[in-house]
């Protein structure tokens, strides 16, 4: 069974702090996606990482794909209240469109 | 344009009702998906259509019936649902690629309440 474990599950930090969210699996993924989701809304795509060791930056967000393509991380610099939400990693390890989502990280940034 | 639209936004139905959820995308994607998401949980895959053919059914009860009339539309027909089926239903689409770099784009969801 494919699993994507995210850590931490919950994170409450002050505005201006840095944080890192991890997404780990024992399976190899051809690509991984990161999404942010607000309550009652659909997940919004942040980034897709494809190449092992790849680093992508999106303003204050930095995404990294592990060399073996089994794990990924999301680092947020100088978090802002607008970063509050549920962060999800997702991928298809089997190549059959059977996407799975990570367990999720619920982030709250306090002003 | 990376938009996936879903209607209705909210739906309240009784256990004897028949209703349908609709999803549309105009990105030329040839794979479309239905997910169910309960509160504080990640989305769970229900169905996948690839090139308008049902390719994955994750053992979903027959009271949920998907339909893909064409490459842009995806429906989910609902009949005789149970209160535990209340959830956010998400539609997504992706474009299958040779290098498996397809990325899913999600709609805003339909909040379903079964009374």
PDB file of N, CA, C and O in Angstrom, chain B residues 19-52:
ATOM      1  N   UNK B  19     -29.919  13.100  -7.147  1.00  0.00           N
ATOM      2  CA  UNK B  19     -29.310  14.355  -7.561  1.00  0.00           C
ATOM      3  C   UNK B  19     -28.034  14.040  -8.334  1.00  0.00           C
ATOM      4  O   UNK B  19     -27.533  12.904  -8.313  1.00  0.00           O
ATOM      5  N   UNK B  20     -27.499  15.079  -8.987  1.00  0.00           N
ATOM      6  CA  UNK B  20     -26.241  14.914  -9.720  1.00  0.00           C
ATOM      7  C   UNK B  20     -25.291  16.065  -9.444  1.00  0.00           C
ATOM      8  O   UNK B  20     -25.721  17.214  -9.308  1.00  0.00           O
ATOM      9  N   UNK B  21     -24.012  15.730  -9.366  1.00  0.00           N
ATOM     10  CA  UNK B  21     -22.949  16.725  -9.289  1.00  0.00           C
ATOM     11  C   UNK B  21     -22.310  16.834 -10.670  1.00  0.00           C
ATOM     12  O   UNK B  21     -22.156  15.820 -11.361  1.00  0.00           O
ATOM     13  N   UNK B  22     -21.934  18.071 -11.028  1.00  0.00           N
ATOM     14  CA  UNK B  22     -21.351  18.281 -12.349  1.00  0.00           C
ATOM     15  C   UNK B  22     -19.969  18.907 -12.247  1.00  0.00           C
ATOM     16  O   UNK B  22     -19.696  19.718 -11.367  1.00  0.00           O
ATOM     17  N   UNK B  23     -19.126  18.533 -13.189  1.00  0.00           N
ATOM     18  CA  UNK B  23     -17.752  19.034 -13.242  1.00  0.00           C
ATOM     19  C   UNK B  23     -17.400  19.303 -14.700  1.00  0.00           C
ATOM     20  O   UNK B  23     -17.757  18.512 -15.582  1.00  0.00           O
ATOM     21  N   UNK B  24     -16.705  20.407 -14.951  1.00  0.00           N
ATOM     22  CA  UNK B  24     -16.338  20.752 -16.323  1.00  0.00           C
ATOM     23  C   UNK B  24     -14.929  21.340 -16.356  1.00  0.00           C
ATOM     24  O   UNK B  24     -14.538  22.095 -15.471  1.00  0.00           O
ATOM     25  N   UNK B  25     -14.176  20.968 -17.384  1.00  0.00           N
ATOM     26  CA  UNK B  25     -12.859  21.571 -17.597  1.00  0.00           C
ATOM     27  C   UNK B  25     -12.654  21.758 -19.098  1.00  0.00           C
ATOM     28  O   UNK B  25     -13.129  20.964 -19.889  1.00  0.00           O
ATOM     29  N   UNK B  26     -11.945  22.827 -19.449  1.00  0.00           N
ATOM     30  CA  UNK B  26     -11.670  23.141 -20.851  1.00  0.00           C
ATOM     31  C   UNK B  26     -10.169  23.274 -21.071  1.00  0.00           C
ATOM     32  O   UNK B  26      -9.731  24.113 -21.858  1.00  0.00           O
ATOM     33  N   UNK B  27      -9.401  22.437 -20.381  1.00  0.00           N
ATOM     34  CA  UNK B  27      -7.946  22.451 -20.535  1.00  0.00           C
ATOM     35  C   UNK B  27      -7.476  21.358 -21.486  1.00  0.00           C
ATOM     36  O   UNK B  27      -6.282  21.175 -21.672  1.00  0.00           O
ATOM     37  N   UNK B  28      -8.433  20.612 -22.056  1.00  0.00           N
ATOM     38  CA  UNK B  28      -8.056  19.516 -22.945  1.00  0.00           C
ATOM     39  C   UNK B  28      -7.530  18.302 -22.213  1.00  0.00           C
ATOM     40  O   UNK B  28      -6.925  17.418 -22.826  1.00  0.00           O
ATOM     41  N   UNK B  29      -7.749  18.258 -20.897  1.00  0.00           N
ATOM     42  CA  UNK B  29      -7.273  17.120 -20.114  1.00  0.00           C
ATOM     43  C   UNK B  29      -8.079  15.866 -20.440  1.00  0.00           C
ATOM     44  O   UNK B  29      -9.286  15.926 -20.628  1.00  0.00           O
ATOM     45  N   UNK B  30      -7.402  14.721 -20.441  1.00  0.00           N
ATOM     46  CA  UNK B  30      -8.083  13.478 -20.816  1.00  0.00           C
ATOM     47  C   UNK B  30      -8.242  12.524 -19.638  1.00  0.00           C
ATOM     48  O   UNK B  30      -8.644  11.365 -19.814  1.00  0.00           O
ATOM     49  N   UNK B  31      -7.899  12.969 -18.452  1.00  0.00           N
ATOM     50  CA  UNK B  31      -8.157  12.192 -17.235  1.00  0.00           C
ATOM     51  C   UNK B  31      -8.938  13.069 -16.268  1.00  0.00           C
ATOM     52  O   UNK B  31      -8.592  14.238 -16.060  1.00  0.00           O
ATOM     53  N   UNK B  32     -10.012  12.495 -15.703  1.00  0.00           N
ATOM     54  CA  UNK B  32     -10.834  13.240 -14.752  1.00  0.00           C
ATOM     55  C   UNK B  32     -11.136  12.343 -13.565  1.00  0.00           C
ATOM     56  O   UNK B  32     -11.221  11.114 -13.697  1.00  0.00           O
ATOM     57  N   UNK B  33     -11.301  12.982 -12.409  1.00  0.00           N
ATOM     58  CA  UNK B  33     -11.333  12.257 -11.138  1.00  0.00           C
ATOM     59  C   UNK B  33     -12.459  12.780 -10.234  1.00  0.00           C
ATOM     60  O   UNK B  33     -12.765  13.975 -10.248  1.00  0.00           O
ATOM     61  N   UNK B  34     -13.008  11.885  -9.438  1.00  0.00           N
ATOM     62  CA  UNK B  34     -13.860  12.272  -8.320  1.00  0.00           C
ATOM     63  C   UNK B  34     -13.183  11.847  -7.020  1.00  0.00           C
ATOM     64  O   UNK B  34     -12.686  10.720  -6.903  1.00  0.00           O
ATOM     65  N   UNK B  35     -13.186  12.788  -6.057  1.00  0.00           N
ATOM     66  CA  UNK B  35     -12.668  12.537  -4.717  1.00  0.00           C
ATOM     67  C   UNK B  35     -13.752  12.876  -3.702  1.00  0.00           C
ATOM     68  O   UNK B  35     -14.585  13.749  -3.926  1.00  0.00           O
ATOM     69  N   UNK B  36     -13.667  12.211  -2.559  1.00  0.00           N
ATOM     70  CA  UNK B  36     -14.512  12.530  -1.411  1.00  0.00           C
ATOM     71  C   UNK B  36     -13.594  12.985  -0.282  1.00  0.00           C
ATOM     72  O   UNK B  36     -12.569  12.352  -0.033  1.00  0.00           O
ATOM     73  N   UNK B  37     -13.983  14.079   0.380  1.00  0.00           N
ATOM     74  CA  UNK B  37     -13.161  14.558   1.481  1.00  0.00           C
ATOM     75  C   UNK B  37     -14.032  14.827   2.710  1.00  0.00           C
ATOM     76  O   UNK B  37     -14.926  15.672   2.670  1.00  0.00           O
ATOM     77  N   UNK B  38     -13.731  14.123   3.789  1.00  0.00           N
ATOM     78  CA  UNK B  38     -14.395  14.361   5.057  1.00  0.00           C
ATOM     79  C   UNK B  38     -13.607  15.430   5.814  1.00  0.00           C
ATOM     80  O   UNK B  38     -12.421  15.668   5.545  1.00  0.00           O
ATOM     81  N   UNK B  39     -14.276  16.035   6.782  1.00  0.00           N
ATOM     82  CA  UNK B  39     -13.656  17.126   7.533  1.00  0.00           C
ATOM     83  C   UNK B  39     -12.333  16.692   8.166  1.00  0.00           C
ATOM     84  O   UNK B  39     -12.243  15.606   8.744  1.00  0.00           O
ATOM     85  N   UNK B  40     -11.341  17.542   8.017  1.00  0.00           N
ATOM     86  CA  UNK B  40     -10.020  17.360   8.620  1.00  0.00           C
ATOM     87  C   UNK B  40      -9.280  16.112   8.118  1.00  0.00           C
ATOM     88  O   UNK B  40      -8.372  15.615   8.777  1.00  0.00           O
ATOM     89  N   UNK B  41      -9.663  15.620   6.954  1.00  0.00           N
ATOM     90  CA  UNK B  41      -8.989  14.473   6.342  1.00  0.00           C
ATOM     91  C   UNK B  41      -8.534  14.845   4.935  1.00  0.00           C
ATOM     92  O   UNK B  41      -9.092  15.742   4.318  1.00  0.00           O
ATOM     93  N   UNK B  42      -7.550  14.134   4.394  1.00  0.00           N
ATOM     94  CA  UNK B  42      -7.170  14.389   2.998  1.00  0.00           C
ATOM     95  C   UNK B  42      -8.210  13.811   2.039  1.00  0.00           C
ATOM     96  O   UNK B  42      -9.004  12.955   2.438  1.00  0.00           O
ATOM     97  N   UNK B  43      -8.232  14.261   0.805  1.00  0.00           N
ATOM     98  CA  UNK B  43      -9.169  13.702  -0.187  1.00  0.00           C
ATOM     99  C   UNK B  43      -8.902  12.217  -0.426  1.00  0.00           C
ATOM    100  O   UNK B  43      -7.756  11.770  -0.412  1.00  0.00           O
ATOM    101  N   UNK B  44      -9.982  11.476  -0.654  1.00  0.00           N
ATOM    102  CA  UNK B  44      -9.879  10.058  -0.977  1.00  0.00           C
ATOM    103  C   UNK B  44     -10.406   9.831  -2.386  1.00  0.00           C
ATOM    104  O   UNK B  44     -11.511  10.261  -2.723  1.00  0.00           O
ATOM    105  N   UNK B  45      -9.626   9.131  -3.184  1.00  0.00           N
ATOM    106  CA  UNK B  45     -10.002   8.873  -4.566  1.00  0.00           C
ATOM    107  C   UNK B  45     -11.226   7.963  -4.636  1.00  0.00           C
ATOM    108  O   UNK B  45     -11.301   6.963  -3.921  1.00  0.00           O
ATOM    109  N   UNK B  46     -12.177   8.342  -5.521  1.00  0.00           N
ATOM    110  CA  UNK B  46     -13.360   7.500  -5.742  1.00  0.00           C
ATOM    111  C   UNK B  46     -13.313   6.858  -7.126  1.00  0.00           C
ATOM    112  O   UNK B  46     -13.373   5.642  -7.262  1.00  0.00           O
ATOM    113  N   UNK B  47     -13.229   7.704  -8.163  1.00  0.00           N
ATOM    114  CA  UNK B  47     -13.276   7.223  -9.550  1.00  0.00           C
ATOM    115  C   UNK B  47     -12.242   7.980 -10.393  1.00  0.00           C
ATOM    116  O   UNK B  47     -11.953   9.137 -10.126  1.00  0.00           O
ATOM    117  N   UNK B  48     -11.763   7.270 -11.432  1.00  0.00           N
ATOM    118  CA  UNK B  48     -10.910   7.899 -12.431  1.00  0.00           C
ATOM    119  C   UNK B  48     -11.436   7.536 -13.801  1.00  0.00           C
ATOM    120  O   UNK B  48     -11.698   6.365 -14.080  1.00  0.00           O
ATOM    121  N   UNK B  49     -11.567   8.563 -14.662  1.00  0.00           N
ATOM    122  CA  UNK B  49     -11.869   8.346 -16.062  1.00  0.00           C
ATOM    123  C   UNK B  49     -10.637   8.737 -16.857  1.00  0.00           C
ATOM    124  O   UNK B  49     -10.060   9.801 -16.658  1.00  0.00           O
ATOM    125  N   UNK B  50     -10.264   7.846 -17.768  1.00  0.00           N
ATOM    126  CA  UNK B  50      -9.147   8.128 -18.655  1.00  0.00           C
ATOM    127  C   UNK B  50      -9.639   7.975 -20.077  1.00  0.00           C
ATOM    128  O   UNK B  50     -10.136   6.900 -20.452  1.00  0.00           O
ATOM    129  N   UNK B  51      -9.516   9.038 -20.871  1.00  0.00           N
ATOM    130  CA  UNK B  51     -10.027   9.040 -22.245  1.00  0.00           C
ATOM    131  C   UNK B  51     -11.488   8.583 -22.272  1.00  0.00           C
ATOM    132  O   UNK B  51     -11.884   7.722 -23.069  1.00  0.00           O
ATOM    133  N   UNK B  52     -12.264   9.154 -21.366  1.00  0.00           N
ATOM    134  CA  UNK B  52     -13.721   8.956 -21.256  1.00  0.00           C
ATOM    135  C   UNK B  52     -14.125   7.544 -20.861  1.00  0.00           C
ATOM    136  O   UNK B  52     -15.309   7.205 -20.912  1.00  0.00           O
TER     137      UNK B  52
END
